[in-house]
Amino acid sequence: MTQNPTLNQAQDSAKGNLLEIRGLTKYYIKERAALNDVSFDLHYGELVSVIGPSGSGKSTLLRCINRMIEPTAGSIVFSGQEVIKLRRKELRMLRRRISMVFQHYNLVHRLTAVENVLHGRLGYKSTIAGMIGLYSESEKMKALDILAQLDIIDYSYVRIDRLSGGQMQRVGIARALVQDPLLILCDEPIASLDPKSARVIMGYLRAIADTYGIACLVNLHQVDFAIEYSDRIIALRDGEKVFDGNPNMLSTEMIEEVYGIAPDASQITPQIPLEPFDG
């Protein structure tokens, strides 16, 4: 596979911290913090999984990073910029470099796969150009090239509502990639998929981080996938960070502490070999 140079630009960035989070706190109600004094760094090209039970603050964390919701306190520095202090125009510019992949895909079902992918370019468009779908030929070719890299080019002109869940999630990843991001935020990207499709999606995210140097921060319920695919794992419980380390450091005792129960060996996903990228 030939690498797309525009997707490889993150590799040329100085290695180090892409994202620095310090003391991040979010209250929805006064009595209980959804996030409480969370701090960590994320490096260029690093795939970090965030695990924890429902209600632990995983989705709130991701939505604070790109300010889909406003943090109550703390600091978020992305590529040298303090995100919390950015005004609307500056925030719009920053969001070009932070893309998002959703559990339920967040695609327009009446549009084709390639039309959905091109929506990833809306942050680069004026309001009028975005409304009328005015894309350049180079943008269209780029969208098709990414669909080809994700092995879904044959479905480029098929309506989204005719695709399987795994295919729709690949379209969602293609839409994220066409933004030319430095960071992809993935909110439970495999929660709605069967184990084989989930493994395909995690394989692509791993390859994106390795091949293009794009950082991926991935919320997961599946601890075994987090251990297998991540460079690092962060665990949240009740809005607080209780673990931050290499996957091989995540002991059974720590998993019990995070979830409050012993892991069920019957839930471990079977290994299915996959080589999504050959480049």
Coordinates of C-alpha atoms in Angstrom, one line a residue:
M1 CA 0.0 0.0 0.0
T2 CA 1.3 3.5 -0.9
Q3 CA 1.2 5.9 2.0
N4 CA -0.8 9.1 1.5
P5 CA 1.7 11.9 2.3
T6 CA -1.0 14.2 3.7
L7 CA -1.8 11.6 6.3
N8 CA 1.9 11.1 7.1
Q9 CA 2.5 14.7 8.2
A10 CA 2.0 14.0 11.9
Q11 CA 5.1 11.7 11.8
D12 CA 7.2 14.8 10.8
S13 CA 6.2 16.6 14.0
A14 CA 8.6 16.8 16.8
K15 CA 8.2 13.7 19.0
G16 CA 7.0 14.3 22.5
N17 CA 3.7 15.4 24.1
L18 CA 0.9 16.1 21.7
L19 CA -1.6 16.5 24.6
E20 CA -1.0 17.5 28.1
I21 CA -3.9 17.4 30.6
R22 CA -3.6 18.7 34.1
G23 CA -6.1 18.7 36.9
L24 CA -9.1 18.2 34.5
T25 CA -12.3 18.4 36.4
K26 CA -16.0 18.5 35.3
Y27 CA -19.1 18.9 37.4
Y28 CA -22.6 18.4 35.9
I29 CA -24.0 18.7 39.4
K30 CA -22.4 20.1 42.5
E31 CA -22.6 16.9 44.6
R32 CA -20.5 14.7 42.3
A33 CA -17.6 15.3 39.8
A34 CA -17.9 13.5 36.5
L35 CA -14.1 14.0 36.3
N36 CA -12.0 14.8 39.3
D37 CA -8.4 16.2 39.0
V38 CA -7.4 14.0 36.0
S39 CA -3.9 14.4 34.6
F40 CA -1.9 12.6 31.9
D41 CA 0.1 13.2 28.7
L42 CA -0.4 11.7 25.2
H43 CA 2.4 11.4 22.7
Y44 CA 2.5 11.7 18.9
G45 CA 1.6 8.4 17.3
E46 CA 0.5 6.8 20.6
L47 CA -2.6 4.6 21.0
V48 CA -4.0 5.0 24.5
S49 CA -7.1 3.2 25.7
V50 CA -9.3 4.5 28.5
I51 CA -11.1 1.9 30.4
G52 CA -13.6 1.9 33.3
P53 CA -17.2 1.1 34.1
S54 CA -20.1 3.0 32.8
G55 CA -20.3 6.4 34.4
S56 CA -16.6 6.5 35.2
G57 CA -16.1 9.7 33.1
K58 CA -14.6 8.2 29.9
S59 CA -17.0 10.0 27.4
T60 CA -16.8 13.2 29.5
L61 CA -13.0 13.1 29.2
L62 CA -13.1 12.9 25.4
R63 CA -15.7 15.7 25.0
C64 CA -13.7 18.0 27.3
I65 CA -10.6 17.6 25.1
N66 CA -12.2 19.1 22.0
R67 CA -14.6 21.2 24.1
M68 CA -17.8 19.6 23.0
I69 CA -18.5 20.2 26.7
E70 CA -16.8 22.8 28.9
P71 CA -14.5 21.7 31.7
T72 CA -15.1 23.1 35.1
A73 CA -11.4 23.4 35.9
G74 CA -8.0 22.3 34.8
S75 CA -5.7 22.6 31.7
I76 CA -5.8 21.0 28.3
V77 CA -2.8 21.8 26.1
F78 CA -3.0 20.4 22.6
S79 CA -0.1 20.9 20.2
G80 CA 1.1 23.8 22.4
Q81 CA -2.2 25.6 22.6
E82 CA -4.3 25.9 25.8
V83 CA -7.6 24.6 24.6
I84 CA -9.7 26.0 27.4
K85 CA -8.8 29.6 26.6
L86 CA -9.5 29.4 22.9
R87 CA -12.2 31.6 21.4
R88 CA -14.7 30.3 18.9
K89 CA -12.7 30.9 15.7
E90 CA -9.5 29.6 17.3
L91 CA -11.4 26.5 18.6
R92 CA -12.8 25.8 15.1
M93 CA -9.2 25.9 13.7
L94 CA -8.0 23.5 16.4
R95 CA -10.8 21.1 15.8
R96 CA -9.5 20.5 12.3
R97 CA -6.6 18.6 13.9
I98 CA -8.8 16.6 16.4
S99 CA -11.2 14.2 14.8
M100 CA -13.7 11.9 16.4
V101 CA -15.1 8.4 15.9
F102 CA -18.4 7.5 17.6
Q103 CA -19.9 4.4 18.9
H104 CA -23.1 4.8 16.8
Y105 CA -21.1 6.1 13.8
N106 CA -22.8 9.6 13.6
L107 CA -23.2 9.2 9.8
V108 CA -25.9 10.6 7.5
H109 CA -27.8 7.4 6.4
R110 CA -29.3 8.9 3.2
L111 CA -25.8 9.8 1.8
T112 CA -23.2 7.6 0.3
A113 CA -20.0 6.5 2.0
V114 CA -17.8 8.9 0.1
E115 CA -20.2 11.8 0.8
N116 CA -20.0 11.0 4.5
V117 CA -16.2 10.9 4.4
L118 CA -16.1 14.3 2.7
H119 CA -18.0 15.7 5.7
G120 CA -14.6 15.5 7.5
R121 CA -13.5 18.4 5.4
L122 CA -16.3 20.7 6.6
G123 CA -14.0 22.4 9.1
Y124 CA -11.9 23.7 6.2
K125 CA -15.0 25.1 4.4
S126 CA -17.0 28.3 4.6
T127 CA -20.6 27.9 5.7
I128 CA -21.9 28.3 2.2
A129 CA -19.4 25.9 0.7
G130 CA -20.3 23.3 3.4
M131 CA -24.0 23.7 2.9
I132 CA -23.9 23.1 -0.9
G133 CA -21.2 20.3 -0.6
L134 CA -18.5 22.2 -2.6
Y135 CA -15.5 20.0 -2.5
S136 CA -12.4 20.1 -4.7
E137 CA -11.3 17.2 -7.0
S138 CA -8.3 16.7 -4.8
E139 CA -10.5 16.3 -1.7
K140 CA -12.7 13.8 -3.5
M141 CA -9.7 11.8 -4.6
K142 CA -8.3 11.9 -1.1
A143 CA -11.6 10.6 0.3
L144 CA -11.6 7.7 -2.2
D145 CA -8.0 6.9 -1.5
I146 CA -8.7 6.6 2.3
L147 CA -11.7 4.4 1.6
A148 CA -9.4 2.2 -0.5
Q149 CA -6.8 2.0 2.4
L150 CA -9.6 0.9 4.7
D151 CA -10.6 -1.8 2.2
I152 CA -14.1 -0.3 1.6
I153 CA -13.6 1.4 -1.8
D154 CA -16.2 -0.9 -3.4
Y155 CA -18.9 0.7 -1.2
S156 CA -17.9 4.3 -1.9
Y157 CA -21.2 5.1 -3.7
V158 CA -23.4 2.9 -1.6
R159 CA -25.8 4.6 0.9
I160 CA -24.8 4.3 4.5
D161 CA -28.0 2.6 5.5
R162 CA -27.1 -0.4 3.3
L163 CA -23.8 -1.1 5.1
S164 CA -23.0 -3.3 8.0
G165 CA -22.0 -1.9 11.4
G166 CA -18.3 -2.7 10.8
Q167 CA -18.4 -1.1 7.3
M168 CA -20.1 2.0 8.7
Q169 CA -17.4 2.3 11.4
R170 CA -14.7 2.1 8.7
V171 CA -16.5 5.0 6.9
G172 CA -16.4 6.9 10.3
I173 CA -12.7 6.3 10.5
A174 CA -12.2 7.5 6.9
R175 CA -14.1 10.6 7.7
A176 CA -11.8 11.2 10.7
L177 CA -8.7 10.6 8.6
V178 CA -9.7 13.0 5.8
Q179 CA -9.4 15.9 8.3
D180 CA -5.6 15.4 8.4
P181 CA -5.8 15.1 12.3
L182 CA -3.0 14.9 14.8
L183 CA -5.4 13.2 17.2
I184 CA -8.4 10.9 16.8
L185 CA -10.8 10.6 19.7
C186 CA -12.7 7.3 19.7
D187 CA -15.7 7.0 21.9
E188 CA -16.5 3.3 22.3
P189 CA -15.8 2.6 18.6
I190 CA -16.4 -1.2 18.9
A191 CA -19.1 -1.4 21.5
S192 CA -21.8 -2.0 18.8
L193 CA -19.8 -4.5 16.8
D194 CA -19.4 -8.3 16.9
P195 CA -15.9 -9.6 18.0
K196 CA -14.6 -10.1 14.4
S197 CA -15.7 -6.6 13.2
A198 CA -14.3 -5.1 16.5
R199 CA -10.9 -6.7 15.8
V200 CA -10.9 -5.2 12.3
I201 CA -11.6 -1.7 13.6
M202 CA -9.0 -2.0 16.4
G203 CA -6.5 -3.3 13.8
Y204 CA -7.0 -0.2 11.7
L205 CA -6.7 2.2 14.6
R206 CA -3.4 0.5 15.6
A207 CA -2.1 0.7 12.0
I208 CA -3.1 4.4 11.8
A209 CA -1.1 5.2 14.9
D210 CA 1.9 3.2 13.7
T211 CA 1.9 4.1 10.0
Y212 CA 0.9 7.8 10.1
G213 CA 2.0 8.9 13.6
I214 CA -1.6 10.0 14.5
A215 CA -2.3 9.7 18.2
C216 CA -5.5 7.8 19.1
L217 CA -7.3 8.1 22.4
V218 CA -9.8 5.2 22.6
N219 CA -12.6 4.6 25.2
L220 CA -13.2 0.9 25.6
H221 CA -15.2 -1.4 27.7
Q222 CA -13.3 -4.5 26.4
V223 CA -10.3 -4.8 28.6
D224 CA -8.8 -7.6 26.5
F225 CA -8.8 -5.4 23.4
A226 CA -7.2 -2.6 25.4
I227 CA -4.4 -4.9 26.5
E228 CA -3.8 -6.2 23.0
Y229 CA -3.8 -3.0 21.0
S230 CA -2.7 -0.2 23.3
D231 CA 0.7 1.4 23.9
R232 CA -0.7 2.5 27.3
I233 CA -3.9 2.1 29.3
I234 CA -5.6 4.7 31.5
A235 CA -8.3 3.5 33.9
L236 CA -11.0 5.7 35.4
R237 CA -13.3 5.0 38.3
D238 CA -15.9 7.5 39.6
G239 CA -14.3 10.2 37.6
E240 CA -10.8 9.7 39.0
K241 CA -7.7 8.2 37.3
V242 CA -6.7 5.0 39.1
F243 CA -4.2 3.5 36.7
D244 CA -1.9 4.8 34.0
G245 CA 0.7 2.4 32.6
N246 CA 1.7 -0.2 30.1
P247 CA -0.8 -3.0 29.3
N248 CA 1.5 -5.6 30.9
M249 CA 1.2 -3.7 34.2
L250 CA -2.6 -4.0 34.3
S251 CA -2.9 -6.8 36.8
T252 CA -6.0 -8.8 37.6
E253 CA -6.1 -7.1 41.0
M254 CA -6.1 -3.7 39.3
I255 CA -8.9 -4.7 36.9
E256 CA -10.9 -5.8 40.0
E257 CA -10.3 -2.5 41.6
V258 CA -11.4 -0.6 38.5
Y259 CA -14.6 -2.5 37.9
G260 CA -15.3 -3.7 41.4
I261 CA -15.5 -7.3 40.2
A262 CA -13.2 -10.1 39.0
P263 CA -12.8 -10.3 35.2
D264 CA -14.8 -13.0 33.5
A265 CA -12.5 -15.2 31.4
S266 CA -15.4 -16.3 29.3
Q267 CA -15.6 -12.7 27.9
I268 CA -12.2 -12.7 26.4
T269 CA -12.4 -12.2 22.7
P270 CA -11.0 -15.0 20.5
Q271 CA -7.9 -14.1 18.5
I272 CA -8.5 -13.5 14.8
P273 CA -5.4 -12.6 12.8
L274 CA -5.6 -9.4 10.8
E275 CA -3.2 -7.3 8.8
P276 CA -5.3 -4.3 7.7
F277 CA -2.4 -2.2 6.3
D278 CA 0.5 -3.5 4.3
G279 CA 2.3 -0.2 4.2

